[in-house]
Short mmCIF file of C-alpha atoms and ligand atoms in Angstrom, two decimals:
data_model
loop_
_atom_site.label_atom_id
_atom_site.label_comp_id
_atom_site.label_asym_id
_atom_site.label_seq_id
_atom_site.Cartn_x
_atom_site.Cartn_y
_atom_site.Cartn_z
CA UNK A 1286 30.63 2.85 0.81
CA UNK A 1287 29.04 -0.26 2.60
CA UNK A 1288 25.80 -2.17 1.69
CA UNK A 1289 23.98 -2.70 4.70
CA UNK A 1290 21.98 -6.21 4.84
CA UNK A 1291 18.33 -6.16 4.84
CA UNK A 1292 18.17 -8.58 7.53
CA UNK A 1293 20.18 -6.12 10.10
CA UNK A 1294 17.82 -3.60 8.96
CA UNK A 1295 14.94 -5.71 9.94
CA UNK A 1296 16.67 -6.16 13.35
CA UNK A 1297 17.27 -2.54 14.13
CA UNK A 1298 13.53 -1.68 13.73
CA UNK A 1299 12.62 -4.60 15.77
CA UNK A 1300 15.32 -3.37 18.48
CA UNK A 1301 14.70 0.12 18.35
CA UNK A 1302 10.66 -0.06 18.29
CA UNK A 1303 9.09 2.40 20.40
CA UNK A 1304 12.58 3.92 21.31
CA UNK A 1305 13.26 7.64 21.13
CA UNK A 1306 14.72 9.74 18.47
CA UNK A 1307 17.84 10.40 20.52
CA UNK A 1308 18.52 6.76 21.44
CA UNK A 1309 18.29 6.38 17.41
CA UNK A 1310 20.74 8.95 16.75
CA UNK A 1311 22.81 8.07 19.45
CA UNK A 1312 22.89 4.39 18.08
CA UNK A 1313 23.76 6.03 14.47
CA UNK A 1314 26.28 8.58 15.71
CA UNK A 1315 28.40 5.47 17.70
CA UNK A 1316 27.96 2.99 14.88
CA UNK A 1317 28.86 4.92 11.95
CA UNK A 1318 31.13 7.83 12.99
CA UNK A 1319 32.28 10.07 10.41
CA UNK A 1320 30.51 7.88 7.61
CA UNK A 1321 27.14 8.90 8.83
CA UNK A 1322 25.55 12.39 7.27
CA UNK A 1323 22.16 14.38 7.94
CA UNK A 1324 20.41 15.60 5.13
CA UNK A 1325 18.99 18.67 6.38
CA UNK A 1326 16.46 19.90 4.21
CA UNK A 1327 15.33 22.70 6.83
CA UNK A 1328 11.95 21.90 7.10
CA UNK A 1329 10.47 21.67 10.65
CA UNK A 1330 11.20 17.94 10.88
CA UNK A 1331 14.86 18.71 10.06
CA UNK A 1332 15.12 21.58 12.68
CA UNK A 1333 14.17 19.08 15.23
CA UNK A 1334 17.02 16.54 14.08
CA UNK A 1335 19.40 19.48 14.02
CA UNK A 1336 18.59 20.42 17.59
CA UNK A 1337 18.90 16.76 18.68
CA UNK A 1338 22.01 16.12 16.74
CA UNK A 1339 23.49 19.32 18.42
CA UNK A 1340 23.68 17.56 21.59
CA UNK A 1341 25.31 14.55 20.50
CA UNK A 1342 29.12 14.58 21.76
CA UNK A 1343 30.32 14.41 18.42
CA UNK A 1344 27.40 15.53 15.69
CA UNK A 1345 27.74 14.01 12.14
CA UNK A 1346 28.24 15.88 9.07
CA UNK A 1347 25.40 18.25 8.28
CA UNK A 1348 24.43 18.97 4.34
CA UNK A 1349 22.12 20.82 2.77
CA UNK A 1350 20.92 21.14 -0.92
CA UNK A 1351 20.72 24.43 -2.40
CA UNK A 1352 18.59 23.87 -5.69
CA UNK A 1353 18.72 27.58 -6.51
CA UNK A 1354 14.97 28.30 -6.66
CA UNK A 1355 14.47 28.51 -2.58
CA UNK A 1356 12.60 30.89 -0.71
CA UNK A 1357 14.45 33.80 1.30
CA UNK A 1358 12.95 32.39 4.50
CA UNK A 1359 14.71 29.14 4.07
CA UNK A 1360 18.22 30.51 3.92
CA UNK A 1361 17.16 32.58 6.90
CA UNK A 1362 16.51 29.14 8.80
CA UNK A 1363 19.46 28.14 7.60
CA UNK A 1364 21.28 31.27 8.77
CA UNK A 1365 19.44 30.97 12.33
CA UNK A 1366 20.70 27.68 12.87
CA UNK A 1367 24.44 28.10 11.95
CA UNK A 1368 24.33 30.83 14.48
CA UNK A 1369 22.39 28.82 16.92
CA UNK A 1370 24.23 26.22 17.19
CA UNK A 1371 27.70 26.75 15.44
CA UNK A 1372 27.75 23.43 13.59
CA UNK A 1373 29.11 23.59 10.11
CA UNK A 1374 26.60 23.07 7.02
CA UNK A 1375 27.75 21.82 3.80
CA UNK A 1376 25.98 22.86 1.03
CA UNK A 1377 25.68 21.20 -2.44
CA UNK A 1378 24.72 23.39 -5.32
CA UNK A 1379 23.40 21.59 -8.80
CA UNK A 1380 26.24 21.59 -11.71
CA UNK A 1381 25.93 24.74 -13.17
CA UNK A 1382 26.25 23.31 -16.79
CA UNK A 1383 23.06 21.19 -16.27
CA UNK A 1384 20.88 23.68 -15.08
CA UNK A 1385 21.84 25.96 -17.96
CA UNK A 1386 21.16 23.18 -20.45
CA UNK A 1387 17.82 22.67 -19.11
CA UNK A 1388 16.65 26.33 -18.58
CA UNK A 1389 18.16 27.35 -22.00
CA UNK A 1390 16.32 24.26 -23.63
CA UNK A 1391 13.02 24.37 -21.95
CA UNK A 1392 12.48 27.59 -20.26
CA UNK A 1393 12.65 28.89 -16.30
CA UNK A 1394 8.93 27.38 -15.47
CA UNK A 1395 9.48 24.14 -17.40
CA UNK A 1396 8.32 22.53 -14.07
CA UNK A 1397 4.85 23.20 -14.92
CA UNK A 1398 4.48 21.83 -18.38
CA UNK A 1399 5.10 18.22 -17.70
CA UNK A 1400 5.77 15.44 -14.90
CA UNK A 1401 8.65 14.35 -17.11
CA UNK A 1402 10.37 17.99 -17.13
CA UNK A 1403 9.38 18.48 -13.32
CA UNK A 1404 11.36 15.21 -12.66
CA UNK A 1405 14.20 16.42 -15.14
CA UNK A 1406 14.46 19.55 -12.78
CA UNK A 1407 14.39 17.61 -9.71
CA UNK A 1408 16.81 15.42 -11.07
CA UNK A 1409 19.35 18.16 -11.63
CA UNK A 1410 18.89 20.47 -8.97
CA UNK A 1411 18.27 17.81 -6.05
CA UNK A 1412 19.18 14.26 -7.07
CA UNK A 1413 22.50 14.60 -8.45
CA UNK A 1414 23.56 16.82 -5.42
CA UNK A 1415 22.52 14.25 -3.18
CA UNK A 1416 24.19 11.71 -4.81
CA UNK A 1417 27.42 13.61 -4.43
CA UNK A 1418 26.75 14.42 -0.80
CA UNK A 1419 26.12 11.10 0.16
CA UNK A 1420 29.27 9.80 -1.69
CA UNK A 1421 31.26 7.98 0.91
CA UNK A 1422 28.38 7.43 3.29
CA UNK A 1423 27.28 4.08 4.88
CA UNK A 1424 24.53 5.74 6.63
CA UNK A 1425 22.18 9.14 6.32
CA UNK A 1426 19.81 10.59 8.48
CA UNK A 1427 16.37 12.43 7.19
CA UNK A 1428 13.49 13.98 9.25
CA UNK A 1429 10.95 12.37 7.24
CA UNK A 1430 7.61 11.15 8.96
CA UNK A 1431 5.07 8.79 8.17
CA UNK A 1432 2.30 10.89 8.28
CA UNK A 1433 3.41 13.56 6.17
CA UNK A 1434 2.39 12.17 2.57
CA UNK A 1435 0.42 9.31 1.28
CA UNK A 1436 3.98 8.20 -0.38
CA UNK A 1437 5.35 8.01 3.27
CA UNK A 1438 2.77 5.57 4.86
CA UNK A 1439 4.52 2.87 6.65
CA UNK A 1440 7.80 4.51 6.52
CA UNK A 1441 10.27 3.09 9.08
CA UNK A 1442 13.05 4.20 11.58
CA UNK A 1443 15.64 2.15 9.54
CA UNK A 1444 15.71 1.39 5.78
CA UNK A 1445 17.89 0.00 3.14
CA UNK A 1446 18.53 2.88 0.45
CA UNK A 1447 18.70 0.67 -2.71
CA UNK A 1448 18.87 4.33 -4.66
CA UNK A 1449 22.30 4.91 -3.05
CA UNK A 1450 23.76 1.50 -2.99
CA UNK A 1451 21.99 -0.24 -0.25
CA UNK A 1452 23.31 2.30 2.59
CA UNK A 1453 21.23 2.70 5.30
CA UNK A 1454 18.59 5.63 5.91
CA UNK A 1455 17.65 6.56 9.08
CA UNK A 1456 14.34 8.46 9.88
CA UNK A 1457 14.39 9.22 13.85
CA UNK A 1458 11.12 11.08 13.59
CA UNK A 1459 9.20 8.23 11.57
CA UNK A 1460 6.42 7.75 14.07
CA UNK A 1461 6.07 11.25 15.35
CA UNK A 1462 3.23 13.55 14.81
CA UNK A 1463 3.02 16.76 13.48
CA UNK A 1464 1.82 18.17 17.41
CA UNK A 1465 4.87 16.41 18.44
CA UNK A 1466 7.14 18.45 15.77
CA UNK A 1467 5.92 21.77 16.74
CA UNK A 1468 6.04 20.60 20.60
CA UNK A 1469 9.85 19.75 20.30
CA UNK A 1470 10.23 23.08 18.47
CA UNK A 1471 8.70 25.29 20.86
CA UNK A 1472 10.07 23.41 24.22
CA UNK A 1473 13.50 23.93 22.85
CA UNK A 1474 13.05 27.44 20.72
CA UNK A 1475 14.57 25.79 17.90
CA UNK A 1476 14.87 28.06 14.81
CA UNK A 1477 12.53 27.38 12.38
CA UNK A 1478 11.05 28.47 8.55
CA UNK A 1479 8.77 31.53 9.21
CA UNK A 1480 6.89 30.31 6.20
CA UNK A 1481 5.36 27.64 8.63
CA UNK A 1482 3.49 30.77 10.02
CA UNK A 1483 2.33 31.50 6.71
CA UNK A 1484 0.22 28.33 5.60
CA UNK A 1485 3.17 26.58 4.47
CA UNK A 1486 3.16 23.25 6.34
CA UNK A 1487 5.70 21.42 3.84
CA UNK A 1488 8.48 23.90 1.90
CA UNK A 1489 10.17 23.03 -0.98
CA UNK A 1490 11.16 25.08 -4.21
CA UNK A 1491 9.58 28.63 -4.45
CA UNK A 1492 7.89 27.74 -7.60
CA UNK A 1493 6.71 24.47 -6.50
CA UNK A 1494 5.33 25.26 -2.91
CA UNK A 1495 2.27 27.47 -2.15
CA UNK A 1496 0.45 27.88 1.01
CA UNK A 1497 -2.75 25.58 1.94
CA UNK A 1498 -6.16 26.36 3.15
CA UNK A 1499 -7.32 24.90 6.46
CA UNK A 1500 -7.98 20.98 6.56
CA UNK A 1501 -6.13 20.62 3.34
CA UNK A 1502 -3.44 17.85 3.39
CA UNK A 1503 -0.11 18.62 4.48
CA UNK A 1504 1.78 18.21 1.39
CA UNK A 1505 -1.36 19.66 -0.57
CA UNK A 1506 0.99 23.10 -1.43
CA UNK A 1507 4.00 20.75 -3.06
CA UNK A 1508 3.47 20.24 -6.53
CA UNK A 1509 -0.02 21.12 -6.46
CA UNK A 1510 -0.74 20.87 -10.17
CA UNK A 1511 0.07 16.91 -9.87
CA UNK A 1512 -1.88 13.93 -8.28
CA UNK A 1513 -0.62 12.72 -4.79
CA UNK A 1514 1.13 9.77 -5.63
CA UNK A 1515 3.63 12.19 -7.72
CA UNK A 1516 4.36 14.37 -5.04
CA UNK A 1517 7.93 13.43 -4.31
CA UNK A 1518 10.93 14.85 -5.75
CA UNK A 1519 13.02 11.82 -6.11
CA UNK A 1520 15.04 12.12 -2.82
CA UNK A 1521 12.89 9.35 -0.91
CA UNK A 1522 11.99 7.19 -3.76
CA UNK A 1523 11.74 3.34 -2.66
CA UNK A 1524 13.44 0.65 -4.78
CA UNK A 1525 12.43 -2.78 -4.46
CA UNK A 1526 14.44 -4.27 -1.47
CA UNK A 1527 16.49 -7.43 -2.14
CA UNK A 1528 17.23 -10.06 0.58
CA UNK A 1529 20.86 -10.51 1.47
S1 SF4 B 2515 10.86 21.23 -6.56
FE1 SF4 B 2515 10.39 22.33 -8.74
S2 SF4 B 2515 12.09 24.19 -8.92
FE2 SF4 B 2515 12.75 22.82 -7.51
S3 SF4 B 2515 13.87 21.12 -8.62
FE3 SF4 B 2515 11.69 20.12 -8.29
S4 SF4 B 2515 11.08 20.71 -10.11
FE4 SF4 B 2515 12.52 22.22 -10.08
#
Protein backbone atom coordinates (compact mmCIF):
# COMPACT_ATOMS: atom_id res chain seq x y z
CA UNK A 1 0.00 0.00 0.00
CA UNK A 2 1.50 3.33 -1.06
CA UNK A 3 0.56 6.63 0.54
CA UNK A 4 -0.28 9.14 -2.18
CA UNK A 5 1.14 12.68 -1.79
CA UNK A 6 -1.56 15.34 -1.49
CA UNK A 7 0.06 17.63 -4.04
CA UNK A 8 -0.20 14.87 -6.64
CA UNK A 9 -3.89 14.50 -5.89
CA UNK A 10 -4.33 18.23 -6.49
CA UNK A 11 -2.35 17.99 -9.73
CA UNK A 12 -4.53 15.11 -10.93
CA UNK A 13 -7.70 17.09 -10.28
CA UNK A 14 -6.29 20.01 -12.25
CA UNK A 15 -5.08 17.75 -15.08
CA UNK A 16 -8.40 15.89 -15.42
CA UNK A 17 -10.70 18.86 -14.87
CA UNK A 18 -13.52 18.41 -17.40
CA UNK A 19 -12.10 15.11 -18.68
CA UNK A 20 -14.42 12.18 -19.40
CA UNK A 21 -14.85 9.27 -16.98
CA UNK A 22 -13.27 7.07 -19.66
CA UNK A 23 -10.11 9.22 -19.61
CA UNK A 24 -9.95 9.05 -15.82
CA UNK A 25 -10.39 5.27 -15.77
CA UNK A 26 -7.86 4.73 -18.56
CA UNK A 27 -5.30 6.78 -16.63
CA UNK A 28 -6.06 4.83 -13.45
CA UNK A 29 -5.77 1.41 -15.08
CA UNK A 30 -2.53 2.27 -16.87
CA UNK A 31 -0.99 3.85 -13.78
CA UNK A 32 -1.96 1.41 -11.05
CA UNK A 33 -2.52 -1.90 -12.88
CA UNK A 34 -3.11 -4.71 -10.39
CA UNK A 35 -2.99 -2.23 -7.49
CA UNK A 36 -6.25 -0.66 -8.69
CA UNK A 37 -9.63 -1.98 -7.60
CA UNK A 38 -13.29 -1.03 -8.04
CA UNK A 39 -15.70 -1.14 -5.09
CA UNK A 40 -18.93 -1.98 -6.88
CA UNK A 41 -22.01 -1.28 -4.75
CA UNK A 42 -24.31 -2.17 -7.67
CA UNK A 43 -26.00 1.25 -7.49
CA UNK A 44 -26.93 3.05 -10.70
CA UNK A 45 -23.60 4.87 -10.88
CA UNK A 46 -21.69 1.69 -10.17
CA UNK A 47 -23.24 -0.21 -13.07
CA UNK A 48 -22.15 2.68 -15.31
CA UNK A 49 -18.58 2.41 -14.00
CA UNK A 50 -18.78 -1.37 -14.45
CA UNK A 51 -19.76 -0.86 -18.09
CA UNK A 52 -16.94 1.64 -18.65
CA UNK A 53 -14.35 -0.63 -17.03
CA UNK A 54 -15.45 -3.56 -19.16
CA UNK A 55 -14.23 -1.64 -22.20
CA UNK A 56 -10.68 -1.27 -20.91
CA UNK A 57 -8.05 -3.68 -22.28
CA UNK A 58 -7.33 -4.84 -18.74
CA UNK A 59 -10.16 -4.09 -16.29
CA UNK A 60 -9.16 -3.83 -12.63
CA UNK A 61 -10.21 -6.21 -9.88
CA UNK A 62 -13.86 -5.66 -8.98
CA UNK A 63 -15.28 -6.39 -5.55
CA UNK A 64 -18.68 -6.24 -3.90
CA UNK A 65 -19.58 -6.10 -0.20
CA UNK A 66 -22.41 -8.46 0.72
CA UNK A 67 -23.69 -7.29 4.10
CA UNK A 68 -26.11 -10.18 4.39
CA UNK A 69 -29.08 -7.78 4.53
CA UNK A 70 -29.49 -6.87 0.86
CA UNK A 71 -32.54 -6.95 -1.41
CA UNK A 72 -33.03 -9.86 -3.80
CA UNK A 73 -33.06 -7.27 -6.63
CA UNK A 74 -29.47 -6.36 -5.73
CA UNK A 75 -28.34 -9.96 -6.13
CA UNK A 76 -30.24 -10.10 -9.41
CA UNK A 77 -28.25 -7.06 -10.56
CA UNK A 78 -24.97 -8.75 -9.69
CA UNK A 79 -26.01 -11.88 -11.56
CA UNK A 80 -27.05 -9.83 -14.61
CA UNK A 81 -23.74 -7.93 -14.67
CA UNK A 82 -21.73 -11.13 -14.41
CA UNK A 83 -23.68 -12.66 -17.26
CA UNK A 84 -23.53 -9.59 -19.49
CA UNK A 85 -19.83 -8.75 -19.07
CA UNK A 86 -18.23 -12.00 -17.96
CA UNK A 87 -15.97 -10.14 -15.54
CA UNK A 88 -15.12 -11.73 -12.18
CA UNK A 89 -16.57 -10.00 -9.11
CA UNK A 90 -15.10 -10.86 -5.71
CA UNK A 91 -17.70 -10.88 -2.94
CA UNK A 92 -16.66 -10.01 0.60
CA UNK A 93 -18.81 -11.01 3.56
CA UNK A 94 -18.66 -9.75 7.16
CA UNK A 95 -16.82 -11.83 9.76
CA UNK A 96 -19.50 -14.20 10.97
CA UNK A 97 -18.35 -14.10 14.62
CA UNK A 98 -18.79 -10.32 14.70
CA UNK A 99 -22.27 -10.52 13.16
CA UNK A 100 -23.30 -13.26 15.59
CA UNK A 101 -22.06 -11.29 18.60
CA UNK A 102 -23.82 -8.12 17.45
CA UNK A 103 -27.16 -9.74 16.62
CA UNK A 104 -27.13 -11.94 19.73
CA UNK A 105 -26.24 -8.94 21.88
CA UNK A 106 -28.49 -6.27 20.45
CA UNK A 107 -31.12 -8.03 18.32
CA UNK A 108 -31.72 -8.29 14.57
CA UNK A 109 -33.00 -4.70 14.22
CA UNK A 110 -30.59 -2.88 16.52
CA UNK A 111 -29.78 -0.27 13.83
CA UNK A 112 -33.16 1.41 14.45
CA UNK A 113 -32.44 1.92 18.14
CA UNK A 114 -29.56 4.40 18.13
CA UNK A 115 -26.99 6.03 15.86
CA UNK A 116 -24.24 4.20 17.73
CA UNK A 117 -25.78 0.78 17.10
CA UNK A 118 -26.48 1.66 13.46
CA UNK A 119 -22.86 2.67 12.99
CA UNK A 120 -21.68 -0.49 14.74
CA UNK A 121 -23.74 -2.58 12.35
CA UNK A 122 -22.28 -0.71 9.35
CA UNK A 123 -18.79 -1.13 10.78
CA UNK A 124 -19.20 -4.89 11.08
CA UNK A 125 -21.04 -5.50 7.84
CA UNK A 126 -19.33 -2.90 5.61
CA UNK A 127 -16.23 -1.21 7.00
CA UNK A 128 -14.28 -4.25 8.11
CA UNK A 129 -14.91 -6.12 4.83
CA UNK A 130 -13.99 -2.96 2.88
CA UNK A 131 -10.67 -2.70 4.71
CA UNK A 132 -9.95 -6.33 3.83
CA UNK A 133 -10.95 -5.79 0.21
CA UNK A 134 -8.63 -2.78 -0.09
CA UNK A 135 -5.62 -4.61 1.31
CA UNK A 136 -2.74 -4.21 -1.12
CA UNK A 137 -4.50 -1.56 -3.23
CA UNK A 138 -2.89 1.78 -4.03
CA UNK A 139 -6.07 3.21 -5.56
CA UNK A 140 -9.76 2.41 -5.59
CA UNK A 141 -12.63 3.47 -7.80
CA UNK A 142 -16.11 4.42 -6.60
CA UNK A 143 -19.35 5.47 -8.31
CA UNK A 144 -19.86 8.52 -6.07
CA UNK A 145 -21.41 11.69 -7.50
CA UNK A 146 -21.22 15.06 -5.78
CA UNK A 147 -24.95 15.82 -5.95
CA UNK A 148 -26.04 12.53 -4.38
CA UNK A 149 -26.05 13.90 -0.84
CA UNK A 150 -25.18 16.84 1.37
CA UNK A 151 -22.29 14.75 2.68
CA UNK A 152 -20.86 14.47 -0.87
CA UNK A 153 -21.00 18.13 -1.94
CA UNK A 154 -17.68 19.29 -3.37
CA UNK A 155 -16.59 15.76 -4.21
CA UNK A 156 -13.62 15.71 -6.58
CA UNK A 157 -12.49 13.11 -9.10
CA UNK A 158 -9.39 12.29 -7.10
CA UNK A 159 -9.19 12.24 -3.32
CA UNK A 160 -6.71 11.17 -0.71
CA UNK A 161 -8.26 8.35 1.31
CA UNK A 162 -6.80 8.82 4.76
CA UNK A 163 -9.22 6.28 6.21
CA UNK A 164 -7.33 3.59 4.28
CA UNK A 165 -3.73 4.56 4.67
CA UNK A 166 -3.61 7.51 2.29
CA UNK A 167 -4.31 5.61 -0.91
CA UNK A 168 -5.96 7.31 -3.89
CA UNK A 169 -9.73 7.31 -4.23
CA UNK A 170 -11.02 7.86 -7.74
CA UNK A 171 -14.56 9.09 -8.43
CA UNK A 172 -14.87 9.20 -12.24
CA UNK A 173 -18.55 10.28 -12.12
CA UNK A 174 -18.01 12.97 -9.49
CA UNK A 175 -19.43 15.76 -11.66
CA UNK A 176 -22.11 13.75 -13.44
CA UNK A 177 -25.79 14.44 -12.90
CA UNK A 178 -28.39 11.76 -12.26
CA UNK A 179 -29.73 12.44 -15.77
CA UNK A 180 -26.33 11.76 -17.34
CA UNK A 181 -26.10 8.54 -15.38
CA UNK A 182 -29.50 7.32 -16.55
CA UNK A 183 -28.69 8.37 -20.13
CA UNK A 184 -25.59 6.16 -20.12
CA UNK A 185 -27.50 3.21 -18.64
CA UNK A 186 -30.19 3.48 -21.30
CA UNK A 187 -27.88 4.17 -24.24
CA UNK A 188 -25.72 1.14 -23.43
CA UNK A 189 -28.50 -1.06 -22.03
CA UNK A 190 -26.55 -1.62 -18.85
CA UNK A 191 -28.25 -4.01 -16.37
CA UNK A 192 -29.45 -2.07 -13.31
CA UNK A 193 -31.26 -2.68 -10.05
CA UNK A 194 -34.99 -2.86 -10.79
CA UNK A 195 -35.72 -1.17 -7.45
CA UNK A 196 -34.71 2.06 -9.20
CA UNK A 197 -38.01 1.75 -11.13
CA UNK A 198 -39.94 1.44 -7.87
CA UNK A 199 -38.94 4.72 -6.20
CA UNK A 200 -35.54 3.68 -4.84
CA UNK A 201 -32.92 6.11 -6.25
CA UNK A 202 -30.34 5.07 -3.65
CA UNK A 203 -30.16 1.45 -2.51
CA UNK A 204 -28.36 -0.03 0.45
CA UNK A 205 -29.39 -2.74 2.91
CA UNK A 206 -33.06 -3.73 2.83
CA UNK A 207 -33.97 -2.70 6.39
CA UNK A 208 -32.24 0.68 5.98
CA UNK A 209 -33.59 1.66 2.56
CA UNK A 210 -37.09 2.63 1.52
CA UNK A 211 -38.76 4.15 -1.54
CA UNK A 212 -39.10 7.94 -1.67
CA UNK A 213 -41.92 10.19 -2.83
CA UNK A 214 -41.55 12.38 -5.95
CA UNK A 215 -39.58 15.54 -5.07
CA UNK A 216 -37.87 14.08 -2.01
CA UNK A 217 -34.08 14.18 -1.74
CA UNK A 218 -32.55 11.14 -3.46
CA UNK A 219 -30.96 9.99 -0.18
CA UNK A 220 -34.17 10.50 1.79
CA UNK A 221 -34.86 6.76 1.71
CA UNK A 222 -31.53 5.82 3.32
CA UNK A 223 -31.56 5.67 7.16
CA UNK A 224 -34.69 7.86 6.95
CA UNK A 225 -34.95 8.04 10.74
CA UNK A 226 -31.61 9.91 10.98
CA UNK A 227 -30.71 13.53 10.13
CA UNK A 228 -29.04 14.20 6.71
CA UNK A 229 -25.54 14.81 8.08
CA UNK A 230 -25.46 11.25 9.44
CA UNK A 231 -26.56 9.54 6.21
CA UNK A 232 -23.30 7.75 5.45
CA UNK A 233 -22.33 4.24 6.42
CA UNK A 234 -18.69 5.17 6.90
CA UNK A 235 -17.46 3.75 3.58
CA UNK A 236 -16.90 7.28 2.30
CA UNK A 237 -16.03 9.33 5.36
CA UNK A 238 -13.49 12.07 4.92
CA UNK A 239 -10.62 12.36 7.35
CA UNK A 240 -8.77 15.68 7.36
CA UNK A 241 -6.09 15.66 4.67
CA UNK A 242 -2.50 16.16 5.68
CA UNK A 243 -0.10 18.06 3.45
CA UNK A 244 2.87 15.98 2.45
S1 LIG B 1 -27.10 -0.21 6.21
FE1 LIG B 1 -28.32 -0.99 7.99
S2 LIG B 1 -28.29 -3.27 7.89
FE2 LIG B 1 -26.72 -2.45 6.45
S3 LIG B 1 -24.85 -2.54 7.61
FE3 LIG B 1 -25.66 -0.44 7.91
S4 LIG B 1 -27.02 -0.52 9.72
FE4 LIG B 1 -26.53 -2.65 9.12
